[in-house]
Amino acid sequence: MHTMTLTDPLMDALDARIVLALDEDPDATILALAQTLGVARNTVHARLRRMAAEDALKPFSRRVDPAALGYGLVAFMSLTMSQAEPESVHEGLLALPEVVEVHYTTGDADLLAHVVAKDTTDLHRITKAILAIDGVDRTSTAISLAEVIPYRPRSLLHRLANG
């Protein structure tokens, strides 16, 4: 696995064009992508394999909207944890499927967790489960009222593809 710095891109313009073409037609074959992009089939295949091996491509399941699974409430939880217990906190959060993403942060909290729930009662259950994890000292929750700008790496791909 490649260790990336903040200025070390894993993708180039052709990689970006390949991903944009796949975004337009997720069912496109490697041959169809090669024809669309005007490059060799082996080039497209090798590029996709390299991007997957370097973790430049996220899992397909990341595209699933949790609301389609019955989890329409989105919340962001700031967690303060005991610095002596980071592994137990990580393991505890991983055990909760409603915790869909977690980031280390700067500021007052140690972690920011993206959480989905069925409703506020379900969110309360999840909050209690998170507080029961060894090493979690405190949480603060903000419920999302509406997504204003969705996750959108497409704009960055266009920038890279166009130089």
XYZ file of N, CA and C in Angstrom:
489
model
N 0.839 -1.181 0.000
C 0.000 0.000 0.000
C 0.880 1.238 0.000
N 0.513 2.219 -0.781
C 1.258 3.456 -0.943
C 0.952 4.392 0.215
N 1.967 4.962 0.853
C 1.752 5.957 1.883
C 1.766 7.313 1.211
N 0.681 8.029 1.312
C 0.499 9.257 0.579
C 0.760 10.465 1.459
N 1.408 11.482 0.891
C 1.536 12.763 1.569
C 0.434 13.671 1.054
N 0.305 14.839 1.656
C -0.747 15.760 1.236
C -0.536 16.277 -0.182
N 0.678 16.214 -0.706
C 0.949 16.743 -2.040
C 1.308 15.656 -3.043
N 1.064 14.420 -2.714
C 1.464 13.295 -3.553
C 0.240 12.625 -4.173
N -0.225 13.119 -5.346
C -1.421 12.510 -5.925
C -1.150 11.109 -6.458
N -2.125 10.223 -6.294
C -2.017 8.863 -6.809
C -2.540 8.768 -8.238
N -3.264 9.788 -8.665
C -3.901 9.737 -9.970
C -3.376 10.842 -10.875
N -3.391 10.552 -12.183
C -3.029 11.566 -13.171
C -4.251 11.855 -14.046
N -4.069 12.658 -15.085
C -5.188 13.083 -15.933
C -5.896 11.889 -16.583
N -5.148 10.897 -17.058
C -5.785 9.739 -17.685
C -6.594 8.947 -16.655
N -6.043 8.772 -15.468
C -6.793 8.091 -14.404
C -8.116 8.817 -14.146
N -8.049 10.142 -14.064
C -9.252 10.941 -13.814
C -10.261 10.761 -14.944
N -9.791 10.732 -16.177
C -10.688 10.528 -17.325
C -11.343 9.148 -17.262
N -10.589 8.144 -16.844
C -11.141 6.788 -16.712
C -12.249 6.773 -15.663
N -11.992 7.374 -14.519
C -12.988 7.385 -13.442
C -14.223 8.182 -13.852
N -14.027 9.319 -14.524
C -15.171 10.097 -14.996
C -16.000 9.298 -16.001
N -15.333 8.563 -16.885
C -16.056 7.726 -17.857
C -16.841 6.631 -17.140
N -16.262 6.060 -16.110
C -16.978 5.046 -15.319
C -18.143 5.667 -14.560
N -17.970 6.898 -14.121
C -19.042 7.601 -13.424
C -20.224 7.831 -14.370
N -19.919 8.115 -15.623
C -20.963 8.315 -16.632
C -21.671 7.004 -16.965
N -20.901 5.899 -17.016
C -21.460 4.601 -17.374
C -20.821 3.519 -16.505
N -21.366 3.293 -15.306
C -20.776 2.318 -14.380
C -20.709 0.897 -14.930
N -21.522 0.588 -15.934
C -21.539 -0.757 -16.509
C -20.599 -0.908 -17.696
N -19.864 0.142 -18.019
C -18.970 0.090 -19.181
C -17.897 -0.976 -18.989
N -17.633 -1.708 -20.051
C -16.554 -2.696 -20.030
C -15.222 -1.974 -20.204
N -14.157 -2.668 -19.920
C -12.832 -2.086 -20.119
C -12.633 -1.742 -21.590
N -13.109 -2.595 -22.466
C -12.992 -2.336 -23.900
C -13.762 -1.073 -24.285
N -14.976 -0.919 -23.779
C -15.776 0.277 -24.078
C -15.097 1.531 -23.538
N -14.534 1.448 -22.335
C -13.812 2.587 -21.774
C -12.622 2.958 -22.651
N -11.883 1.951 -23.084
C -10.713 2.190 -23.932
C -11.125 2.877 -25.228
N -12.218 2.429 -25.834
C -12.689 3.038 -27.083
C -13.151 4.472 -26.850
N -13.872 4.690 -25.764
C -14.356 6.031 -25.435
C -13.202 7.000 -25.217
N -12.170 6.532 -24.548
C -11.038 7.393 -24.181
C -9.932 7.419 -25.234
N -10.001 6.518 -26.196
C -8.982 6.475 -27.242
C -7.636 5.973 -26.752
N -7.667 5.003 -25.842
C -6.425 4.393 -25.334
C -6.548 2.876 -25.427
N -5.445 2.195 -25.237
C -5.439 0.734 -25.322
C -6.208 0.110 -24.157
N -6.869 -1.019 -24.449
C -7.609 -1.754 -23.427
C -6.704 -2.123 -22.263
N -5.493 -2.581 -22.569
C -4.551 -2.964 -21.506
C -4.178 -1.779 -20.624
N -4.129 -0.596 -21.207
C -3.821 0.609 -20.428
C -4.926 0.872 -19.407
N -6.183 0.813 -19.853
C -7.314 1.035 -18.942
C -7.311 -0.024 -17.844
N -7.125 -1.271 -18.233
C -7.121 -2.367 -17.267
C -6.014 -2.180 -16.230
N -4.819 -1.871 -16.692
C -3.681 -1.680 -15.776
C -3.910 -0.486 -14.854
N -4.470 0.585 -15.397
C -4.721 1.777 -14.581
C -5.749 1.479 -13.493
N -6.828 0.787 -13.843
C -7.852 0.455 -12.844
C -7.294 -0.463 -11.764
N -6.499 -1.444 -12.156
C -5.895 -2.357 -11.171
C -4.951 -1.590 -10.241
N -4.158 -0.673 -10.796
C -3.227 0.102 -9.975
C -3.989 0.997 -9.003
N -5.022 1.682 -9.499
C -5.801 2.568 -8.615
C -6.453 1.773 -7.485
N -6.946 0.581 -7.795
C -7.549 -0.262 -6.760
C -6.494 -0.717 -5.763
N -5.328 -1.120 -6.253
C -4.255 -1.603 -5.373
C -3.735 -0.493 -4.463
N -3.768 0.742 -4.939
C -3.268 1.871 -4.146
C -4.367 2.529 -3.315
N -5.537 1.904 -3.277
C -6.678 2.429 -2.522
C -7.122 3.814 -2.985
N -6.872 4.130 -4.251
C -7.345 5.394 -4.811
C -8.838 5.324 -5.109
N -9.372 4.116 -5.264
C -10.796 3.918 -5.521
C -11.464 3.382 -4.263
N -12.553 4.009 -3.890
C -13.308 3.583 -2.712
C -14.227 2.427 -3.083
N -14.698 1.670 -2.100
C -15.604 0.552 -2.384
C -16.905 1.032 -3.031
N -17.481 0.186 -3.860
C -18.739 0.502 -4.535
C -19.845 0.804 -3.528
N -19.827 0.137 -2.376
C -20.874 0.322 -1.366
C -20.925 1.759 -0.844
N -19.863 2.520 -1.037
C -19.845 3.916 -0.588
C -20.897 4.745 -1.330
N -21.338 4.260 -2.476
C -22.335 4.985 -3.269
C -23.751 4.780 -2.752
N -23.963 3.829 -1.865
C -25.305 3.528 -1.373
C -25.750 4.617 -0.393
N -26.951 5.125 -0.609
C -27.524 6.112 0.291
C -28.130 5.369 1.481
N -27.645 5.618 2.713
C -28.204 4.922 3.878
C -29.719 5.095 4.017
N -30.264 6.192 3.503
C -31.720 6.397 3.567
C -32.452 5.296 2.798
N -31.832 4.787 1.732
C -32.440 3.703 0.957
C -32.486 2.407 1.773
N -31.698 2.343 2.833
C -31.667 1.174 3.710
C -32.527 1.387 4.965
N -33.205 2.535 5.022
C -34.054 2.834 6.175
C -33.399 3.723 7.211
N -32.212 4.234 6.914
C -31.482 5.090 7.859
C -31.451 6.515 7.323
N -32.580 7.211 7.451
C -32.729 8.535 6.876
C -32.213 9.674 7.735
N -31.936 9.415 9.000
C -31.421 10.469 9.876
C -29.897 10.440 9.841
N -29.292 11.588 9.578
C -27.837 11.719 9.545
C -27.417 12.614 10.696
N -26.400 12.184 11.417
C -25.882 12.979 12.532
C -24.359 12.947 12.516
N -23.790 13.969 13.106
C -22.337 14.043 13.260
C -22.052 14.155 14.746
N -21.259 13.215 15.251
C -20.947 13.172 16.677
C -19.491 13.506 16.897
N -19.256 14.481 17.751
C -17.903 14.770 18.213
C -17.673 13.925 19.452
N -16.577 13.182 19.470
C -16.274 12.298 20.594
C -14.989 12.735 21.266
N -15.043 12.811 22.569
C -13.845 13.016 23.371
C -13.531 11.669 23.983
N -12.275 11.250 23.831
C -11.922 9.918 24.322
C -10.717 9.979 25.229
N -10.594 8.954 26.041
C -9.433 8.783 26.888
C -8.264 8.419 25.984
N -7.190 9.154 26.059
C -6.052 8.904 25.173
C -5.419 7.541 25.428
N -5.720 6.948 26.578
C -5.147 5.637 26.911
C -5.910 4.489 26.252
N -7.075 4.757 25.665
C -7.932 3.693 25.150
C -8.277 3.814 23.662
N -7.394 4.303 22.780
C -7.828 4.504 21.388
C -8.241 3.213 20.675
N -7.559 2.102 20.947
C -7.909 0.849 20.260
C -9.304 0.379 20.627
N -9.662 0.468 21.910
C -10.995 0.021 22.317
C -12.074 0.930 21.732
N -11.758 2.207 21.591
C -12.720 3.125 20.978
C -12.906 2.771 19.509
N -11.806 2.571 18.802
C -11.885 2.211 17.382
C -12.675 0.916 17.197
N -12.363 -0.091 17.997
C -13.058 -1.378 17.891
C -14.544 -1.240 18.224
N -14.848 -0.461 19.245
C -16.241 -0.251 19.630
C -17.040 0.455 18.549
N -16.437 1.451 17.917
C -17.122 2.166 16.841
C -17.298 1.276 15.620
N -16.286 0.464 15.317
C -16.396 -0.471 14.191
C -17.509 -1.490 14.391
N -17.820 -1.808 15.633
C -18.854 -2.795 15.928
C -20.269 -2.247 15.716
N -20.388 -0.934 15.538
C -21.704 -0.319 15.341
C -21.888 0.006 13.862
N -22.720 -0.735 13.141
C -22.868 -0.502 11.706
C -23.415 0.883 11.365
N -24.089 1.518 12.315
C -24.635 2.857 12.061
C -23.562 3.937 12.035
N -22.371 3.615 12.527
C -21.239 4.540 12.439
C -20.592 4.278 11.088
N -20.849 5.175 10.133
C -20.428 4.915 8.756
C -19.088 5.549 8.388
N -18.588 6.450 9.234
C -17.310 7.107 8.946
C -16.822 7.778 10.222
N -15.500 7.758 10.433
C -14.917 8.397 11.615
C -13.599 9.052 11.203
N -13.376 10.252 11.721
C -12.138 10.984 11.454
C -11.531 11.472 12.763
N -10.203 11.419 12.862
C -9.512 12.139 13.927
C -9.618 13.619 13.589
N -9.783 14.451 14.608
C -9.929 15.886 14.372
C -9.051 16.697 15.313
N -8.888 17.949 14.957
C -8.252 18.900 15.854
C -9.363 19.613 16.619
N -9.001 20.362 17.628
C -10.002 21.109 18.392
C -10.375 20.399 19.673
N -11.568 20.680 20.156
C -12.028 20.157 21.442
C -12.276 18.656 21.434
N -12.725 18.121 20.317
C -13.032 16.687 20.240
C -11.860 15.933 19.618
N -11.810 14.646 19.884
C -10.761 13.791 19.322
C -11.183 13.158 18.011
N -12.465 12.810 17.913
C -12.984 12.126 16.736
C -14.276 12.782 16.277
N -14.532 12.706 14.976
C -15.816 13.106 14.420
C -16.399 11.881 13.744
N -17.567 11.458 14.193
C -18.221 10.274 13.658
C -19.449 10.676 12.854
N -19.540 10.139 11.650
C -20.723 10.292 10.804
C -21.609 9.090 11.124
N -22.796 9.369 11.625
C -23.686 8.325 12.123
C -25.018 8.421 11.382
N -25.601 7.273 11.080
C -26.943 7.246 10.496
C -27.867 6.486 11.448
N -29.138 6.887 11.436
C -30.121 6.259 12.324
C -31.479 6.253 11.633
N -32.382 5.436 12.171
C -33.735 5.358 11.610
C -34.563 6.569 12.009
N -34.363 7.038 13.239
C -35.097 8.183 13.774
C -34.371 8.644 15.035
N -34.934 9.611 15.744
C -34.251 10.141 16.928
C -34.177 9.117 18.064
N -35.159 8.244 18.159
C -35.109 7.186 19.181
C -33.940 6.252 18.891
N -33.767 5.903 17.631
C -32.656 5.056 17.223
C -31.322 5.774 17.460
N -31.283 7.070 17.184
C -30.062 7.849 17.428
C -29.719 7.853 18.918
N -30.720 7.939 19.752
C -30.483 7.898 21.199
C -29.861 6.551 21.606
N -30.376 5.458 21.036
C -29.813 4.123 21.308
C -28.347 4.061 20.863
N -28.061 4.590 19.698
C -26.691 4.581 19.169
C -25.778 5.426 20.053
N -26.270 6.582 20.483
C -25.489 7.456 21.365
C -25.146 6.740 22.666
N -26.117 6.049 23.247
C -25.853 5.297 24.482
C -24.830 4.196 24.236
N -24.920 3.531 23.089
C -23.952 2.473 22.764
C -22.550 3.050 22.604
N -22.447 4.233 21.998
C -21.133 4.867 21.841
C -20.576 5.287 23.204
N -21.425 5.842 24.046
C -20.974 6.245 25.389
C -20.563 5.051 26.242
N -21.065 3.872 25.927
C -20.710 2.664 26.683
C -19.370 2.076 26.250
N -18.786 2.585 25.185
C -17.495 2.080 24.705
C -16.399 2.531 25.667
N -15.561 1.579 26.097
C -14.438 1.921 26.968
C -13.551 2.945 26.288
N -13.330 4.061 26.950
C -12.466 5.101 26.419
C -13.204 6.303 25.869
N -14.517 6.191 25.628
C -15.299 7.353 25.189
C -15.743 8.095 26.435
N -15.300 9.331 26.550
C -15.630 10.123 27.728
C -16.893 10.960 27.538
N -17.076 11.488 26.307
C -18.191 12.413 26.087
C -18.502 12.473 24.598
N -19.758 12.776 24.285
C -20.151 12.999 22.898
C -20.940 14.302 22.803
N -20.937 14.862 21.626
C -21.780 16.005 21.306
C -22.322 15.733 19.908
N -23.631 15.836 19.744
C -24.264 15.419 18.492
C -24.944 16.579 17.794
N -24.736 16.649 16.477
C -25.455 17.588 15.624
C -26.206 16.765 14.579
N -27.511 16.987 14.490
C -28.320 16.282 13.503
C -28.351 17.106 12.223
N -28.114 16.432 11.105
C -28.172 17.088 9.801
C -29.626 17.309 9.422
N -29.958 18.535 9.067
C -31.311 18.844 8.621
C -31.473 18.591 7.131
N -30.424 18.857 6.364
C -30.454 18.634 4.921
C -29.024 18.669 4.394
N -28.754 17.823 3.417
C -27.453 17.834 2.749
C -27.471 18.959 1.725
N -26.585 19.934 1.888
C -26.543 21.088 0.997
C -25.664 20.786 -0.215
N -24.494 20.254 0.030
C -23.572 19.861 -1.040
C -23.166 18.420 -0.765
N -23.535 17.491 -1.631
C -23.159 16.095 -1.408
C -21.670 15.878 -1.659
N -21.183 14.747 -1.215
C -19.803 14.350 -1.478
C -19.577 14.467 -2.972
N -18.540 15.210 -3.388
C -18.417 15.523 -4.805
C -16.983 15.576 -5.318
N -16.321 14.477 -5.376
C -14.965 14.491 -5.934
C -14.949 14.685 -7.451
N -16.108 14.626 -8.085
C -16.201 14.761 -9.536
C -15.577 16.074 -10.032
N -15.789 17.158 -9.309
C -15.202 18.447 -9.697
C -13.677 18.384 -9.693
N -13.120 17.689 -8.715
C -11.666 17.531 -8.648
C -11.159 16.651 -9.782
N -11.935 15.623 -10.126
C -11.564 14.764 -11.253
C -11.547 15.552 -12.561
N -12.549 16.414 -12.756
C -12.583 17.252 -13.962
C -11.350 18.154 -14.014
N -11.006 18.740 -12.882
C -9.824 19.620 -12.838
C -8.570 18.852 -13.228
N -8.402 17.660 -12.664
C -7.214 16.851 -12.973
C -7.235 16.378 -14.429
N -8.390 15.952 -14.913
C -8.493 15.444 -16.288
C -8.200 16.522 -17.318
N -8.533 17.765 -16.972
C -8.352 18.881 -17.925
C -7.046 19.641 -17.714
N -6.234 19.146 -16.792
C -4.936 19.799 -16.559
C -5.077 20.945 -15.685
